PDB file of C-alpha atoms in Angstrom:
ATOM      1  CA  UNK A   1      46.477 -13.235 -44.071  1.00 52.00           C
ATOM      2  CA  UNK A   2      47.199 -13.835 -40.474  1.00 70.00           C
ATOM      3  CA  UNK A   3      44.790 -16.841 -40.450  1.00 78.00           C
ATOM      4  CA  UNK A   4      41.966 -14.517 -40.860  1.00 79.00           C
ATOM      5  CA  UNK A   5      39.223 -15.282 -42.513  1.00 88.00           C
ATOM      6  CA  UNK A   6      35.779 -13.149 -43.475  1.00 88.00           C
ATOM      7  CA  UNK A   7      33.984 -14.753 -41.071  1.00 91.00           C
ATOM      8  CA  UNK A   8      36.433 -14.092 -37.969  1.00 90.00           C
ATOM      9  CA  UNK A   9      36.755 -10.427 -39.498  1.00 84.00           C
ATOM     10  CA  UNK A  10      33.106  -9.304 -39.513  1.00 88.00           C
ATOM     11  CA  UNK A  11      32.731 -11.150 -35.748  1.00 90.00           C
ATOM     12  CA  UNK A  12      35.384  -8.655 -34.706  1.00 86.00           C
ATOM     13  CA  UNK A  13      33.531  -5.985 -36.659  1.00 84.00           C
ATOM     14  CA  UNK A  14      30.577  -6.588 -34.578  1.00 88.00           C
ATOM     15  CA  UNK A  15      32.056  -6.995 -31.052  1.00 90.00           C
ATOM     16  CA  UNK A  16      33.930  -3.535 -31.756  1.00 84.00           C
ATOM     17  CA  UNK A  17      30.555  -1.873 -32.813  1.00 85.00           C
ATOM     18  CA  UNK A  18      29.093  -3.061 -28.951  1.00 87.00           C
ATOM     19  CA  UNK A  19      32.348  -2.400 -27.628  1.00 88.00           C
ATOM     20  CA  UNK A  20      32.405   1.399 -29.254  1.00 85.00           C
ATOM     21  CA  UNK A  21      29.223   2.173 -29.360  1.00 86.00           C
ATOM     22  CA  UNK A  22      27.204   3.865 -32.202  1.00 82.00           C
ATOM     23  CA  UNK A  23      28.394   7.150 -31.630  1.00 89.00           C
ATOM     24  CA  UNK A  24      32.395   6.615 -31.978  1.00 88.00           C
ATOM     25  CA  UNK A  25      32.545   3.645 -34.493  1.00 84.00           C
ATOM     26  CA  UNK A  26      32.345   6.095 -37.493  1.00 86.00           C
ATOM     27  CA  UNK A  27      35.103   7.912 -36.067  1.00 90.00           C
ATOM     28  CA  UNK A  28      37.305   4.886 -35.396  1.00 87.00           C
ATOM     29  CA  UNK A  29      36.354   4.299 -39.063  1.00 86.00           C
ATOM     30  CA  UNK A  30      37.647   6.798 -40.711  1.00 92.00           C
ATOM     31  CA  UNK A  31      41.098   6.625 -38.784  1.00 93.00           C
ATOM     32  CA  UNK A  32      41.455   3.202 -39.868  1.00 88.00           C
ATOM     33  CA  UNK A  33      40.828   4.221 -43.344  1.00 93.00           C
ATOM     34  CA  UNK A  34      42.944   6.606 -43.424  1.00 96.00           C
ATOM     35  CA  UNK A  35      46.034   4.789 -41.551  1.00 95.00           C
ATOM     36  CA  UNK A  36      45.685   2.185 -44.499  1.00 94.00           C
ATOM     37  CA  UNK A  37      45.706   4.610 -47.417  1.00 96.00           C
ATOM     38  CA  UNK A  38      48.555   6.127 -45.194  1.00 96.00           C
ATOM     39  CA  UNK A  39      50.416   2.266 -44.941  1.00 95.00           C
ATOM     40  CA  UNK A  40      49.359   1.749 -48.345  1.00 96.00           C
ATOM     41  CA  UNK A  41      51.208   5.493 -49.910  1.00 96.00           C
ATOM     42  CA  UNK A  42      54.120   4.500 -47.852  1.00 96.00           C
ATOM     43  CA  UNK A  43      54.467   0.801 -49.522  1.00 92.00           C
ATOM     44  CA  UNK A  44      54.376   1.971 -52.808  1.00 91.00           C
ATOM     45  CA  UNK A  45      56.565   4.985 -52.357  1.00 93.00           C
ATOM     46  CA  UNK A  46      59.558   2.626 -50.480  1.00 91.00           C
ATOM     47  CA  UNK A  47      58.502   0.223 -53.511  1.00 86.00           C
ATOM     48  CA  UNK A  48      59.740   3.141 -56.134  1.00 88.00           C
ATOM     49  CA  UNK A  49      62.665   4.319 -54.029  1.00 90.00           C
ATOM     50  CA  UNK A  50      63.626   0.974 -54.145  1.00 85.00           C
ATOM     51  CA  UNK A  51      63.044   0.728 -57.920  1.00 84.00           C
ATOM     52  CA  UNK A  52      64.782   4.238 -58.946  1.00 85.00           C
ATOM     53  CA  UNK A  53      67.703   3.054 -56.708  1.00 86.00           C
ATOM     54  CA  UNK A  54      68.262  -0.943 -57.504  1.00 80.00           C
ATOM     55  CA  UNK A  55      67.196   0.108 -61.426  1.00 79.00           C
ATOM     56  CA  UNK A  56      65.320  -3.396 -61.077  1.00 74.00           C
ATOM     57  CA  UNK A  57      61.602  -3.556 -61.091  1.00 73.00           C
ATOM     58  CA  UNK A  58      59.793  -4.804 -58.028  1.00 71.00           C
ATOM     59  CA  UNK A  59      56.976  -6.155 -59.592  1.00 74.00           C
ATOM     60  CA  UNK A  60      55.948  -9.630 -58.382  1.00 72.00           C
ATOM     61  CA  UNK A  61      54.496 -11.463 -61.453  1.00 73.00           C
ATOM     62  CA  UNK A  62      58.424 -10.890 -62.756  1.00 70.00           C
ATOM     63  CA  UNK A  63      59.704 -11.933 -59.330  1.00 68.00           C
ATOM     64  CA  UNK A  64      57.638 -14.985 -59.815  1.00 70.00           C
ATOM     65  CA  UNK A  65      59.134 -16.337 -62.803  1.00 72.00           C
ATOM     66  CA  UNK A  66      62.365 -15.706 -61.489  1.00 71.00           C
ATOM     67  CA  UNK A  67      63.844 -19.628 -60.226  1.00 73.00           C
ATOM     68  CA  UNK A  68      65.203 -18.261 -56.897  1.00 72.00           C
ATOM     69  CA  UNK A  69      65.820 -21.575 -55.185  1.00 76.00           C
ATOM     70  CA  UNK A  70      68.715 -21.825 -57.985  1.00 76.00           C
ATOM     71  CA  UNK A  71      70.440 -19.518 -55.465  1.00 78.00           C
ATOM     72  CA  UNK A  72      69.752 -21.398 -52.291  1.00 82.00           C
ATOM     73  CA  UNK A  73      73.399 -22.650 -51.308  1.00 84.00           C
ATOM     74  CA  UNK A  74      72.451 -26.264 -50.557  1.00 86.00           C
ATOM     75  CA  UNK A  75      71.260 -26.856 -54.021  1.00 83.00           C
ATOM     76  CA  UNK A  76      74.536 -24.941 -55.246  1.00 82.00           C
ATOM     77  CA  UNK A  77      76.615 -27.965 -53.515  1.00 83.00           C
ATOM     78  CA  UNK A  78      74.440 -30.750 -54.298  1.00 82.00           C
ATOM     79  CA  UNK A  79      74.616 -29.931 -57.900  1.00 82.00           C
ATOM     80  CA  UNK A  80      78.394 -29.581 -57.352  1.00 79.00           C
ATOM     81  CA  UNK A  81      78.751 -32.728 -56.085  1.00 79.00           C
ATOM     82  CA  UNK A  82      76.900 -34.401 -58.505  1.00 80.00           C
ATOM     83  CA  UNK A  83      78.544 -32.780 -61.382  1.00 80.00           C
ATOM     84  CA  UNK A  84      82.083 -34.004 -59.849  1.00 73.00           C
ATOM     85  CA  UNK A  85      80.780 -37.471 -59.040  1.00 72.00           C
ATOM     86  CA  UNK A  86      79.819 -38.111 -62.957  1.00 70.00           C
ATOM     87  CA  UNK A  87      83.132 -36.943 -63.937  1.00 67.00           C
ATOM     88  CA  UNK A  88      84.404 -39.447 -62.228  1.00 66.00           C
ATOM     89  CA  UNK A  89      82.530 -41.861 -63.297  1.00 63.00           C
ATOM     90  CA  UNK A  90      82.901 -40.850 -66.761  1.00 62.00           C
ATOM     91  CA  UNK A  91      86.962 -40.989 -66.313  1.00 60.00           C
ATOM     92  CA  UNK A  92      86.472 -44.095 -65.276  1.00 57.00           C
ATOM     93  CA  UNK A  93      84.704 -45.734 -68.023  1.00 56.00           C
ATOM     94  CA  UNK A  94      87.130 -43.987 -70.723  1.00 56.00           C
ATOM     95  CA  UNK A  95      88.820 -47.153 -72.102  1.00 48.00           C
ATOM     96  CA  UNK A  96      91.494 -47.790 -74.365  1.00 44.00           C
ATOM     97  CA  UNK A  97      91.188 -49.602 -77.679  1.00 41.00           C
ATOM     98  CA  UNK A  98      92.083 -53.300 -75.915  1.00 44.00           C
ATOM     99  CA  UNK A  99      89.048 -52.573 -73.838  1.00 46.00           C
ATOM    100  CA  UNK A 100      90.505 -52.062 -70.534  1.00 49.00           C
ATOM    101  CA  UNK A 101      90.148 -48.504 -68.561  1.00 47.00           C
ATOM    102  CA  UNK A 102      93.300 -46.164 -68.702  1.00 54.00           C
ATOM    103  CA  UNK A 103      93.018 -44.621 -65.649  1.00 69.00           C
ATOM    104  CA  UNK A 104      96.299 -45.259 -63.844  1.00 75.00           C
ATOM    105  CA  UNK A 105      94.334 -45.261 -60.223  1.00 75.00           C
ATOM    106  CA  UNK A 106      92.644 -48.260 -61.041  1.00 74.00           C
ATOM    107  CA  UNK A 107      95.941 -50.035 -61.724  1.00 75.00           C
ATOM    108  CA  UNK A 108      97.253 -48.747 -58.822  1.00 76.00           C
ATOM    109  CA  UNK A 109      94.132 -50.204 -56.631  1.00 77.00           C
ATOM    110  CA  UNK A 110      94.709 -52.902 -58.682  1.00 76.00           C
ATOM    111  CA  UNK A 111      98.195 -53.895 -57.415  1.00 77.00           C
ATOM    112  CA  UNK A 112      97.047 -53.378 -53.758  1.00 78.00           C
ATOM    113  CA  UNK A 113      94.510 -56.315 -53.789  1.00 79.00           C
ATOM    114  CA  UNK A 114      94.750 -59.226 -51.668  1.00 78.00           C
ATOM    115  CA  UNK A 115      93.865 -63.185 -51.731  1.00 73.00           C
ATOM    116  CA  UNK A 116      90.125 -63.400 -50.649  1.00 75.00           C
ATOM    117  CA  UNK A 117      89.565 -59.594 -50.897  1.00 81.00           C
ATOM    118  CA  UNK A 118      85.562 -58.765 -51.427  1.00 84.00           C
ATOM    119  CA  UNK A 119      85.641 -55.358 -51.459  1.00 84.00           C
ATOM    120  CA  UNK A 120      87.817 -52.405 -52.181  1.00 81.00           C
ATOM    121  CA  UNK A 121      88.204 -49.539 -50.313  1.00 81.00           C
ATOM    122  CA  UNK A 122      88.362 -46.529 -52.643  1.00 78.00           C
ATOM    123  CA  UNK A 123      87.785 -42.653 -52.629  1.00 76.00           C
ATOM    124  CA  UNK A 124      89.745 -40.501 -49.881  1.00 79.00           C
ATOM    125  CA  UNK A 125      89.800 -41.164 -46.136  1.00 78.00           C
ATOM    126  CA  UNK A 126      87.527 -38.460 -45.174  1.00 82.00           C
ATOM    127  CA  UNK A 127      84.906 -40.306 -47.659  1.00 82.00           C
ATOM    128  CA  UNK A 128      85.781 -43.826 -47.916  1.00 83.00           C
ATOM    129  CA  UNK A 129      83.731 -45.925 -49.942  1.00 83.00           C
ATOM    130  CA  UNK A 130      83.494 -49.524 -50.114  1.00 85.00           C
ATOM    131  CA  UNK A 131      82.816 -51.463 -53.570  1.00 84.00           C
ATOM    132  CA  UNK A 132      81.881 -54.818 -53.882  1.00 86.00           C
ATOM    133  CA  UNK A 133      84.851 -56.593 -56.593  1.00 83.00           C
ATOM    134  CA  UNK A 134      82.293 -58.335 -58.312  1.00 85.00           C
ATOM    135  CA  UNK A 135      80.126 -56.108 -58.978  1.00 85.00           C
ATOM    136  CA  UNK A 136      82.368 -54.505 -61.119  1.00 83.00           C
ATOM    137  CA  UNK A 137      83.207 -54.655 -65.193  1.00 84.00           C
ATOM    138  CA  UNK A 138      84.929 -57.282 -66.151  1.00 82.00           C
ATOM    139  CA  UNK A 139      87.556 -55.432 -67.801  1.00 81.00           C
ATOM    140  CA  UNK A 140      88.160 -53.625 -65.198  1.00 80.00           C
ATOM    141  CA  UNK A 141      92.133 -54.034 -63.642  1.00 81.00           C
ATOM    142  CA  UNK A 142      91.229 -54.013 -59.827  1.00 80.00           C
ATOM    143  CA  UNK A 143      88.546 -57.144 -60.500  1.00 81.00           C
ATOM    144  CA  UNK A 144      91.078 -59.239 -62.979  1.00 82.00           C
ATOM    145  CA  UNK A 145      93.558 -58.690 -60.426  1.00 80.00           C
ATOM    146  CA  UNK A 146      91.067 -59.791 -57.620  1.00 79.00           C
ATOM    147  CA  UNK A 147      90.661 -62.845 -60.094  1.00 78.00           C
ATOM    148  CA  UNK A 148      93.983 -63.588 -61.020  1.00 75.00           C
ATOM    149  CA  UNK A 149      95.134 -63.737 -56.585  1.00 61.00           C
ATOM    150  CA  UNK A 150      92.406 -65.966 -56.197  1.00 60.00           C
ATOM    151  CA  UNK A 151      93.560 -68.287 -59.002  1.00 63.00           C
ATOM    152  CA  UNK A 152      96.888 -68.581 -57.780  1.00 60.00           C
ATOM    153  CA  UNK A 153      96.009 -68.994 -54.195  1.00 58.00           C
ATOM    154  CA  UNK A 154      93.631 -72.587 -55.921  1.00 57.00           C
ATOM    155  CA  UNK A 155      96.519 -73.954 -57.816  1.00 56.00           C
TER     156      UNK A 155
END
């Protein structure tokens, strides 16, 4: 609490009984004692206002098992993101029963590649990423196109 510890507590304990005196340190005790059990009754009292209000208990060994970082709006959009990033990537490994993938993007990307073209530039402009052709399947249209433009451009 505070960085307190027992020893830095009773030091102050000691300097206040030379700084007080013997004759008003019991008094100075007893108000503190009693502005705690005053601090204390007003805690729990706000705590069961709170309670008889919300209708929720306040109780921390339940708070505890709560998993509040589930709330915490960055982890609400990374999870987002990742969910809609392996939907993608799950459309695009859907294939047909010849083996190729369906996905009419692809074929699109596919007709747009050129002679000597490494990499493809797919996903929106905001987010543009860049894919190396060969590391991709080889079913996939946009690398058998890639292959096919460089065939005709050796013959």
């Amino acid at each position: 609490m505070f960085g307190l510890t027992f020893e830095k507590l009773f030091l102050v304990a000691i300097i206040a009984g030379f700084v007080l005196g013997p004759q008003r340190l019991p008094g100075y005790a007893h108000r503190l004692g009693r502005a705690v059990r005053t601090l204390r009754h007003f805690v729990d009292s706000t705590r069961s206002t709170a309670e008889a209000e919300m209708g929720v208990p306040l109780r921390r060994s339940e708070w505890e098992s709560l998993d509040l970082k589930q709330y915490d709006p960055r982890r609400i959009v990374a999870d987002a993101l990742r969910e809609n990033d392996a939907l993608q990537e799950n459309d695009a490994l859907r294939e047909n029963d010849t083996g190729t993938p369906t996905d009419p993007e692809l074929v699109a990307e596919a007709a747009r590649v050129r002679p000597g073209q490494k990499y493809l530039i797919t996903g929106p402009s905001s987010h543009p990423r860049r894919v190396l052709i060969e590391s991709l399947p080889e079913n996939d249209p946009r690398r058998i196109a890639a292959e096919a433009s460089t065939r005709e451009n050796a013959c």
